[in-house]
């Protein structure tokens, strides 16, 4: 305030001095209002002027319609395609034959084996065996000895009149005491002398000729020895065939032995020799039928028990003989 008053006084003094100098002209009185002076502040930056809107003479363009926003659909992955199953493996080669080893101490040949009495006295030699339609031995034909070969005669004895000792080297067959020859009157059922009988296949083709029969200690035939010379080769050759592989059929009121051995099977069979191990042959199992899309239970002709009709090749059924060994031979093997 003091500074303001001082300023007013100084102004008045100057006014009086001017009057004195320039006459009596009165200077106009100016009513001055002293405004308080505010301290200067920092300069405010001028804002940039807004651009004036320019009028456009062009007509407004119509707004383009907005394209609808299509959200991409989530593509569901397609289910994986199941790969086709791998082809089945090729079938193994067919087992053409089954071989069974027979101990020579457990079976002995029949032909020309010595027959003795219980006291060890020789009676004669076995020359043949008579079988029925079931393959069961009925009689044995013995060539009774005479004096110096004079008076020899063949006599049929019941099969039950003999005991067999295969391990005996001198006389493997013993005629029981009191045995009498078989009755002369023959039964009406056909019977078959085995020695020199021709074994055939079902189609009538010849397999071989019986040259011997192997008998075990229980008086049961185990195998037949067949001469197959001229069947698959020109050389002389014999093989042993399992007795269980034989079938007996009646044709023209005569009994015929059958054995379903093909040329390839005969060719694959090891030869029979007196100084070699015995390996008796049987036909291999029939090939399995091809797989069918129709279940076995719904297939026409299926039996109630689910077992297929029919049997194995050769007309025999059942399992292979005990102790048999399968021998796989290719069907494409050439017949020698």
Short mmCIF file of C-alpha atoms in Angstrom, two decimals:
data_model
loop_
_atom_site.label_atom_id
_atom_site.label_comp_id
_atom_site.label_asym_id
_atom_site.label_seq_id
_atom_site.Cartn_x
_atom_site.Cartn_y
_atom_site.Cartn_z
CA UNK A 1 0.00 0.00 0.00
CA UNK A 2 2.78 2.37 0.87
CA UNK A 3 4.28 1.90 -2.52
CA UNK A 4 0.96 2.80 -4.11
CA UNK A 5 0.56 5.94 -2.08
CA UNK A 6 4.07 6.97 -2.91
CA UNK A 7 3.34 6.56 -6.55
CA UNK A 8 0.21 8.74 -6.29
CA UNK A 9 2.06 11.48 -4.51
CA UNK A 10 4.77 11.47 -7.10
CA UNK A 11 2.19 11.72 -9.83
CA UNK A 12 0.48 14.68 -8.12
CA UNK A 13 3.77 16.52 -7.74
CA UNK A 14 4.51 16.12 -11.36
CA UNK A 15 1.02 17.44 -12.19
CA UNK A 16 1.59 20.65 -10.14
CA UNK A 17 4.91 21.29 -11.70
CA UNK A 18 3.46 21.08 -15.15
CA UNK A 19 0.77 23.63 -14.24
CA UNK A 20 3.29 25.96 -13.03
CA UNK A 21 5.30 25.60 -16.16
CA UNK A 22 2.58 25.68 -18.79
CA UNK A 23 0.03 28.04 -17.27
CA UNK A 24 -3.23 27.56 -15.67
CA UNK A 25 -4.55 24.99 -18.09
CA UNK A 26 -5.87 22.31 -15.98
CA UNK A 27 -5.09 18.86 -17.01
CA UNK A 28 -7.87 16.36 -17.05
CA UNK A 29 -8.20 14.34 -14.02
CA UNK A 30 -7.86 10.72 -14.76
CA UNK A 31 -9.32 8.44 -12.29
CA UNK A 32 -6.76 5.78 -12.15
CA UNK A 33 -7.44 2.73 -10.30
CA UNK A 34 -4.45 0.92 -9.13
CA UNK A 35 -4.82 -2.80 -9.71
CA UNK A 36 -2.70 -5.12 -7.83
CA UNK A 37 0.00 -6.56 -9.95
CA UNK A 38 0.11 -10.30 -9.87
CA UNK A 39 3.41 -12.01 -10.19
CA UNK A 40 4.15 -13.24 -13.66
CA UNK A 41 3.61 -16.85 -14.27
CA UNK A 42 5.10 -19.18 -16.78
CA UNK A 43 3.90 -18.58 -20.32
CA UNK A 44 1.10 -20.81 -21.45
CA UNK A 45 1.77 -22.54 -24.69
CA UNK A 46 -0.71 -21.51 -27.28
CA UNK A 47 -2.84 -24.31 -28.47
CA UNK A 48 -2.77 -25.07 -32.10
CA UNK A 49 -5.83 -23.61 -33.82
CA UNK A 50 -8.33 -26.11 -34.94
CA UNK A 51 -8.57 -26.37 -38.68
CA UNK A 52 -11.67 -24.85 -39.99
CA UNK A 53 -14.06 -27.25 -41.49
CA UNK A 54 -14.02 -26.91 -45.19
CA UNK A 55 -17.29 -27.14 -46.84
CA UNK A 56 -17.36 -29.79 -49.45
CA UNK A 57 -19.56 -29.40 -52.43
CA UNK A 58 -19.37 -33.11 -53.23
CA UNK A 59 -22.46 -35.07 -52.44
CA UNK A 60 -22.18 -37.52 -49.69
CA UNK A 61 -21.45 -41.00 -50.94
CA UNK A 62 -23.79 -43.68 -49.70
CA UNK A 63 -22.20 -45.84 -47.12
CA UNK A 64 -21.35 -49.30 -48.30
CA UNK A 65 -23.07 -52.00 -46.34
CA UNK A 66 -20.77 -53.75 -44.04
CA UNK A 67 -20.10 -57.35 -44.85
CA UNK A 68 -21.33 -59.63 -42.18
CA UNK A 69 -18.54 -61.02 -40.13
CA UNK A 70 -18.51 -64.77 -40.61
CA UNK A 71 -16.72 -66.57 -37.92
CA UNK A 72 -14.79 -69.56 -39.25
CA UNK A 73 -16.44 -72.80 -38.31
CA UNK A 74 -14.38 -75.25 -36.42
CA UNK A 75 -13.65 -78.15 -38.67
CA UNK A 76 -14.10 -81.36 -36.82
CA UNK A 77 -11.31 -83.82 -37.62
CA UNK A 78 -12.57 -86.74 -39.62
CA UNK A 79 -12.41 -90.06 -37.85
CA UNK A 80 -9.26 -92.00 -38.66
CA UNK A 81 -9.71 -94.51 -41.43
CA UNK A 82 -8.99 -97.98 -40.16
CA UNK A 83 -6.14 -99.53 -42.05
CA UNK A 84 -7.07 -102.78 -43.75
CA UNK A 85 -5.85 -105.83 -41.86
CA UNK A 86 -2.63 -107.33 -43.16
CA UNK A 87 -3.06 -110.32 -45.41
CA UNK A 88 -2.93 -113.64 -43.60
CA UNK A 89 0.40 -115.42 -43.72
CA UNK A 90 0.70 -118.14 -46.31
CA UNK A 91 -0.26 -121.56 -45.02
CA UNK A 92 2.63 -123.79 -44.03
CA UNK A 93 3.50 -126.63 -46.35
CA UNK A 94 1.09 -129.48 -45.99
CA UNK A 95 2.33 -132.34 -43.85
CA UNK A 96 2.25 -135.06 -46.44
CA UNK A 97 3.13 -137.91 -44.12
CA UNK A 98 3.34 -138.83 -40.45
CA UNK A 99 6.17 -141.12 -39.35
CA UNK A 100 6.15 -143.27 -36.22
CA UNK A 101 9.28 -144.92 -34.89
CA UNK A 102 8.86 -148.56 -33.81
CA UNK A 103 11.41 -150.22 -31.58
CA UNK A 104 12.67 -153.46 -33.04
CA UNK A 105 12.62 -155.00 -29.57
CA UNK A 106 8.91 -154.13 -29.31
CA UNK A 107 7.74 -155.59 -32.64
CA UNK A 108 8.83 -158.57 -34.73
CA UNK A 109 8.19 -159.66 -38.28
CA UNK A 110 5.67 -162.45 -38.80
CA UNK A 111 6.77 -164.05 -42.05
CA UNK A 112 9.15 -166.99 -41.56
CA UNK A 113 9.38 -166.40 -37.80
CA UNK A 114 9.99 -169.65 -35.93
CA UNK A 115 7.12 -171.10 -33.92
CA UNK A 116 7.90 -173.32 -30.93
CA UNK A 117 6.10 -175.29 -28.28
CA UNK A 118 6.11 -174.13 -24.66
CA UNK A 119 9.03 -176.50 -23.98
CA UNK A 120 11.08 -174.84 -26.73
CA UNK A 121 10.71 -177.57 -29.32
CA UNK A 122 10.31 -176.10 -32.82
CA UNK A 123 6.94 -176.59 -34.46
CA UNK A 124 7.33 -174.79 -37.76
CA UNK A 125 7.31 -171.28 -39.22
CA UNK A 126 4.61 -168.64 -39.58
CA UNK A 127 3.69 -168.00 -43.18
CA UNK A 128 0.53 -165.87 -43.09
CA UNK A 129 -2.07 -164.01 -41.01
CA UNK A 130 -5.84 -163.95 -41.62
CA UNK A 131 -7.66 -160.67 -40.83
CA UNK A 132 -11.34 -159.73 -40.77
CA UNK A 133 -13.09 -156.66 -42.14
CA UNK A 134 -12.23 -154.67 -38.98
CA UNK A 135 -8.52 -155.39 -39.36
CA UNK A 136 -8.50 -157.76 -36.40
CA UNK A 137 -6.26 -160.86 -36.67
CA UNK A 138 -8.28 -164.07 -36.68
CA UNK A 139 -5.84 -166.86 -37.49
CA UNK A 140 -2.20 -167.61 -38.15
CA UNK A 141 -1.06 -170.01 -40.84
CA UNK A 142 1.85 -172.20 -39.68
CA UNK A 143 3.90 -174.40 -41.91
CA UNK A 144 4.37 -177.47 -39.70
CA UNK A 145 7.68 -179.21 -40.16
CA UNK A 146 7.89 -182.82 -41.34
CA UNK A 147 10.91 -185.07 -41.40
CA UNK A 148 13.62 -183.57 -43.65
CA UNK A 149 11.03 -181.37 -45.21
CA UNK A 150 8.81 -184.28 -46.10
CA UNK A 151 5.26 -184.03 -44.88
CA UNK A 152 5.24 -180.28 -44.34
CA UNK A 153 1.75 -178.89 -44.28
CA UNK A 154 0.09 -175.61 -43.61
CA UNK A 155 -2.31 -175.46 -40.71
CA UNK A 156 -4.49 -172.56 -39.50
CA UNK A 157 -4.53 -171.95 -35.75
CA UNK A 158 -6.66 -169.41 -33.89
CA UNK A 159 -4.76 -166.19 -33.26
CA UNK A 160 -5.43 -166.52 -29.54
CA UNK A 161 -3.40 -169.77 -29.47
CA UNK A 162 -0.08 -167.90 -29.77
CA UNK A 163 2.17 -165.84 -27.51
CA UNK A 164 4.59 -163.31 -28.95
CA UNK A 165 8.03 -162.39 -27.62
CA UNK A 166 9.42 -159.80 -30.06
CA UNK A 167 12.80 -159.56 -28.32
CA UNK A 168 13.47 -163.31 -28.75
CA UNK A 169 15.82 -163.96 -31.63
CA UNK A 170 15.33 -167.71 -32.08
CA UNK A 171 11.60 -168.28 -31.63
CA UNK A 172 9.55 -165.11 -31.15
CA UNK A 173 6.25 -167.04 -31.42
CA UNK A 174 5.08 -169.76 -29.01
CA UNK A 175 2.15 -172.08 -29.69
CA UNK A 176 0.23 -172.64 -26.48
CA UNK A 177 -0.07 -176.18 -25.15
CA UNK A 178 -3.22 -177.99 -26.21
CA UNK A 179 -3.87 -175.63 -29.13
CA UNK A 180 -5.97 -177.19 -31.86
CA UNK A 181 -6.31 -176.09 -35.49
CA UNK A 182 -9.05 -173.67 -36.39
CA UNK A 183 -12.37 -175.06 -37.53
CA UNK A 184 -12.51 -175.89 -41.20
CA UNK A 185 -15.91 -174.28 -41.71
CA UNK A 186 -15.40 -170.63 -42.50
CA UNK A 187 -17.66 -167.85 -41.37
CA UNK A 188 -19.86 -166.11 -43.89
CA UNK A 189 -18.02 -162.80 -43.33
CA UNK A 190 -15.14 -162.25 -45.76
CA UNK A 191 -11.60 -162.76 -44.51
CA UNK A 192 -8.28 -161.71 -45.97
CA UNK A 193 -4.89 -163.49 -46.01
CA UNK A 194 -2.47 -160.59 -45.56
CA UNK A 195 0.74 -161.91 -47.16
CA UNK A 196 0.91 -161.10 -50.87
CA UNK A 197 -2.28 -159.02 -50.65
CA UNK A 198 -2.36 -155.97 -52.94
CA UNK A 199 -2.97 -152.68 -51.14
CA UNK A 200 -4.85 -150.12 -53.21
CA UNK A 201 -6.18 -146.60 -53.01
CA UNK A 202 -9.88 -145.86 -53.05
CA UNK A 203 -9.71 -145.06 -56.76
CA UNK A 204 -8.27 -148.52 -57.49
CA UNK A 205 -4.65 -147.41 -58.05
CA UNK A 206 -2.11 -149.81 -56.59
CA UNK A 207 0.07 -148.78 -53.65
CA UNK A 208 2.09 -151.92 -53.00
CA UNK A 209 2.14 -155.59 -52.06
CA UNK A 210 2.19 -156.85 -48.45
CA UNK A 211 5.42 -158.74 -47.81
CA UNK A 212 5.34 -158.84 -44.00
CA UNK A 213 3.48 -157.80 -40.83
CA UNK A 214 5.06 -156.45 -37.62
CA UNK A 215 3.54 -157.88 -34.39
CA UNK A 216 4.12 -156.52 -30.86
CA UNK A 217 4.23 -158.35 -27.52
CA UNK A 218 0.46 -158.00 -27.08
CA UNK A 219 -0.18 -159.94 -30.29
CA UNK A 220 -1.33 -156.75 -32.03
CA UNK A 221 -0.20 -155.87 -35.57
CA UNK A 222 1.64 -152.55 -35.65
CA UNK A 223 2.61 -152.13 -39.30
CA UNK A 224 2.71 -153.80 -42.69
CA UNK A 225 5.77 -153.93 -44.91
CA UNK A 226 4.88 -153.00 -48.48
CA UNK A 227 6.84 -153.67 -51.63
CA UNK A 228 6.30 -150.49 -53.68
CA UNK A 229 8.69 -151.42 -56.48
CA UNK A 230 7.46 -150.11 -59.80
CA UNK A 231 5.01 -147.70 -58.17
CA UNK A 232 7.15 -144.55 -58.07
CA UNK A 233 10.49 -145.92 -59.27
CA UNK A 234 11.92 -148.89 -61.08
CA UNK A 235 14.25 -149.86 -58.23
CA UNK A 236 13.19 -152.35 -55.59
CA UNK A 237 11.92 -150.53 -52.52
CA UNK A 238 9.93 -151.42 -49.42
CA UNK A 239 8.30 -149.17 -46.84
CA UNK A 240 6.54 -149.74 -43.51
CA UNK A 241 2.97 -148.41 -43.14
CA UNK A 242 1.06 -148.10 -39.88
CA UNK A 243 -1.57 -150.77 -39.42
CA UNK A 244 -4.01 -148.10 -38.21
CA UNK A 245 -3.73 -146.37 -41.60
CA UNK A 246 -5.24 -149.38 -43.39
CA UNK A 247 -8.92 -149.73 -44.20
CA UNK A 248 -10.68 -152.90 -45.25
CA UNK A 249 -13.60 -152.80 -47.68
CA UNK A 250 -15.68 -155.56 -49.18
CA UNK A 251 -15.93 -155.54 -52.95
CA UNK A 252 -17.32 -158.41 -55.03
CA UNK A 253 -17.62 -160.47 -51.84
CA UNK A 254 -13.88 -160.15 -51.27
CA UNK A 255 -11.97 -158.13 -48.69
CA UNK A 256 -9.57 -155.49 -50.01
CA UNK A 257 -7.02 -153.47 -47.99
CA UNK A 258 -6.92 -149.75 -48.79
CA UNK A 259 -4.25 -147.17 -48.00
CA UNK A 260 -4.47 -143.56 -49.19
CA UNK A 261 -0.80 -142.95 -49.95
CA UNK A 262 -0.08 -140.87 -53.04
CA UNK A 263 3.03 -141.26 -55.12
CA UNK A 264 4.53 -138.16 -53.50
CA UNK A 265 3.84 -139.56 -50.03
CA UNK A 266 5.36 -142.91 -50.91
CA UNK A 267 8.37 -141.13 -52.34
CA UNK A 268 8.78 -139.12 -49.11
CA UNK A 269 8.67 -142.23 -46.90
CA UNK A 270 12.06 -143.60 -45.77
CA UNK A 271 12.73 -147.16 -47.00
CA UNK A 272 12.30 -150.14 -44.74
CA UNK A 273 15.37 -152.28 -44.06
CA UNK A 274 16.04 -155.08 -41.58
CA UNK A 275 19.17 -153.35 -40.24
CA UNK A 276 17.67 -149.86 -39.89
CA UNK A 277 15.23 -148.27 -37.42
CA UNK A 278 11.58 -148.86 -38.27
CA UNK A 279 9.66 -145.74 -39.29
CA UNK A 280 6.06 -146.50 -40.19
CA UNK A 281 4.18 -144.03 -42.36
CA UNK A 282 0.63 -142.71 -42.23
CA UNK A 283 -0.98 -140.21 -44.63
CA UNK A 284 -0.72 -136.62 -43.44
CA UNK A 285 -3.80 -134.77 -42.19
CA UNK A 286 -6.16 -133.35 -44.78
CA UNK A 287 -5.69 -129.60 -45.49
CA UNK A 288 -7.90 -127.31 -43.43
CA UNK A 289 -10.91 -125.88 -45.31
CA UNK A 290 -10.66 -122.27 -46.46
CA UNK A 291 -11.96 -119.69 -43.99
CA UNK A 292 -15.53 -118.59 -44.73
CA UNK A 293 -17.30 -115.37 -43.84
CA UNK A 294 -20.31 -117.37 -42.65
CA UNK A 295 -19.90 -118.44 -39.01
CA UNK A 296 -19.59 -122.15 -38.51
CA UNK A 297 -22.64 -122.19 -36.26
CA UNK A 298 -24.87 -120.69 -38.96
CA UNK A 299 -23.34 -122.54 -41.90
CA UNK A 300 -25.74 -124.97 -43.52
CA UNK A 301 -25.12 -128.58 -42.69
CA UNK A 302 -23.27 -127.83 -39.45
CA UNK A 303 -23.77 -130.48 -36.87
CA UNK A 304 -25.23 -129.74 -33.47
CA UNK A 305 -21.90 -130.38 -31.81
CA UNK A 306 -20.09 -128.01 -34.15
CA UNK A 307 -17.94 -130.72 -35.71
CA UNK A 308 -17.53 -130.70 -39.47
CA UNK A 309 -18.79 -133.68 -41.36
CA UNK A 310 -16.40 -136.12 -42.92
CA UNK A 311 -12.98 -137.37 -41.89
CA UNK A 312 -9.40 -137.23 -42.98
CA UNK A 313 -8.02 -138.45 -46.25
CA UNK A 314 -8.14 -142.21 -46.59
CA UNK A 315 -11.39 -142.55 -44.64
CA UNK A 316 -9.74 -142.82 -41.23
CA UNK A 317 -10.58 -140.58 -38.32
CA UNK A 318 -8.95 -139.83 -34.99
CA UNK A 319 -5.53 -138.65 -33.94
CA UNK A 320 -2.19 -139.71 -35.29
CA UNK A 321 -0.55 -142.83 -33.88
CA UNK A 322 1.31 -142.42 -30.61
CA UNK A 323 4.92 -141.35 -31.05
CA UNK A 324 4.38 -140.15 -34.63
CA UNK A 325 6.44 -137.36 -36.11
CA UNK A 326 5.08 -135.00 -38.72
CA UNK A 327 7.15 -134.62 -41.86
CA UNK A 328 6.39 -131.49 -43.91
CA UNK A 329 7.03 -131.90 -47.62
CA UNK A 330 6.12 -129.37 -50.30
CA UNK A 331 3.25 -130.39 -52.54
CA UNK A 332 5.25 -129.18 -55.52
CA UNK A 333 7.92 -131.79 -54.98
CA UNK A 334 8.48 -133.73 -58.18
CA UNK A 335 7.95 -137.47 -58.14
CA UNK A 336 11.11 -139.26 -58.88
#
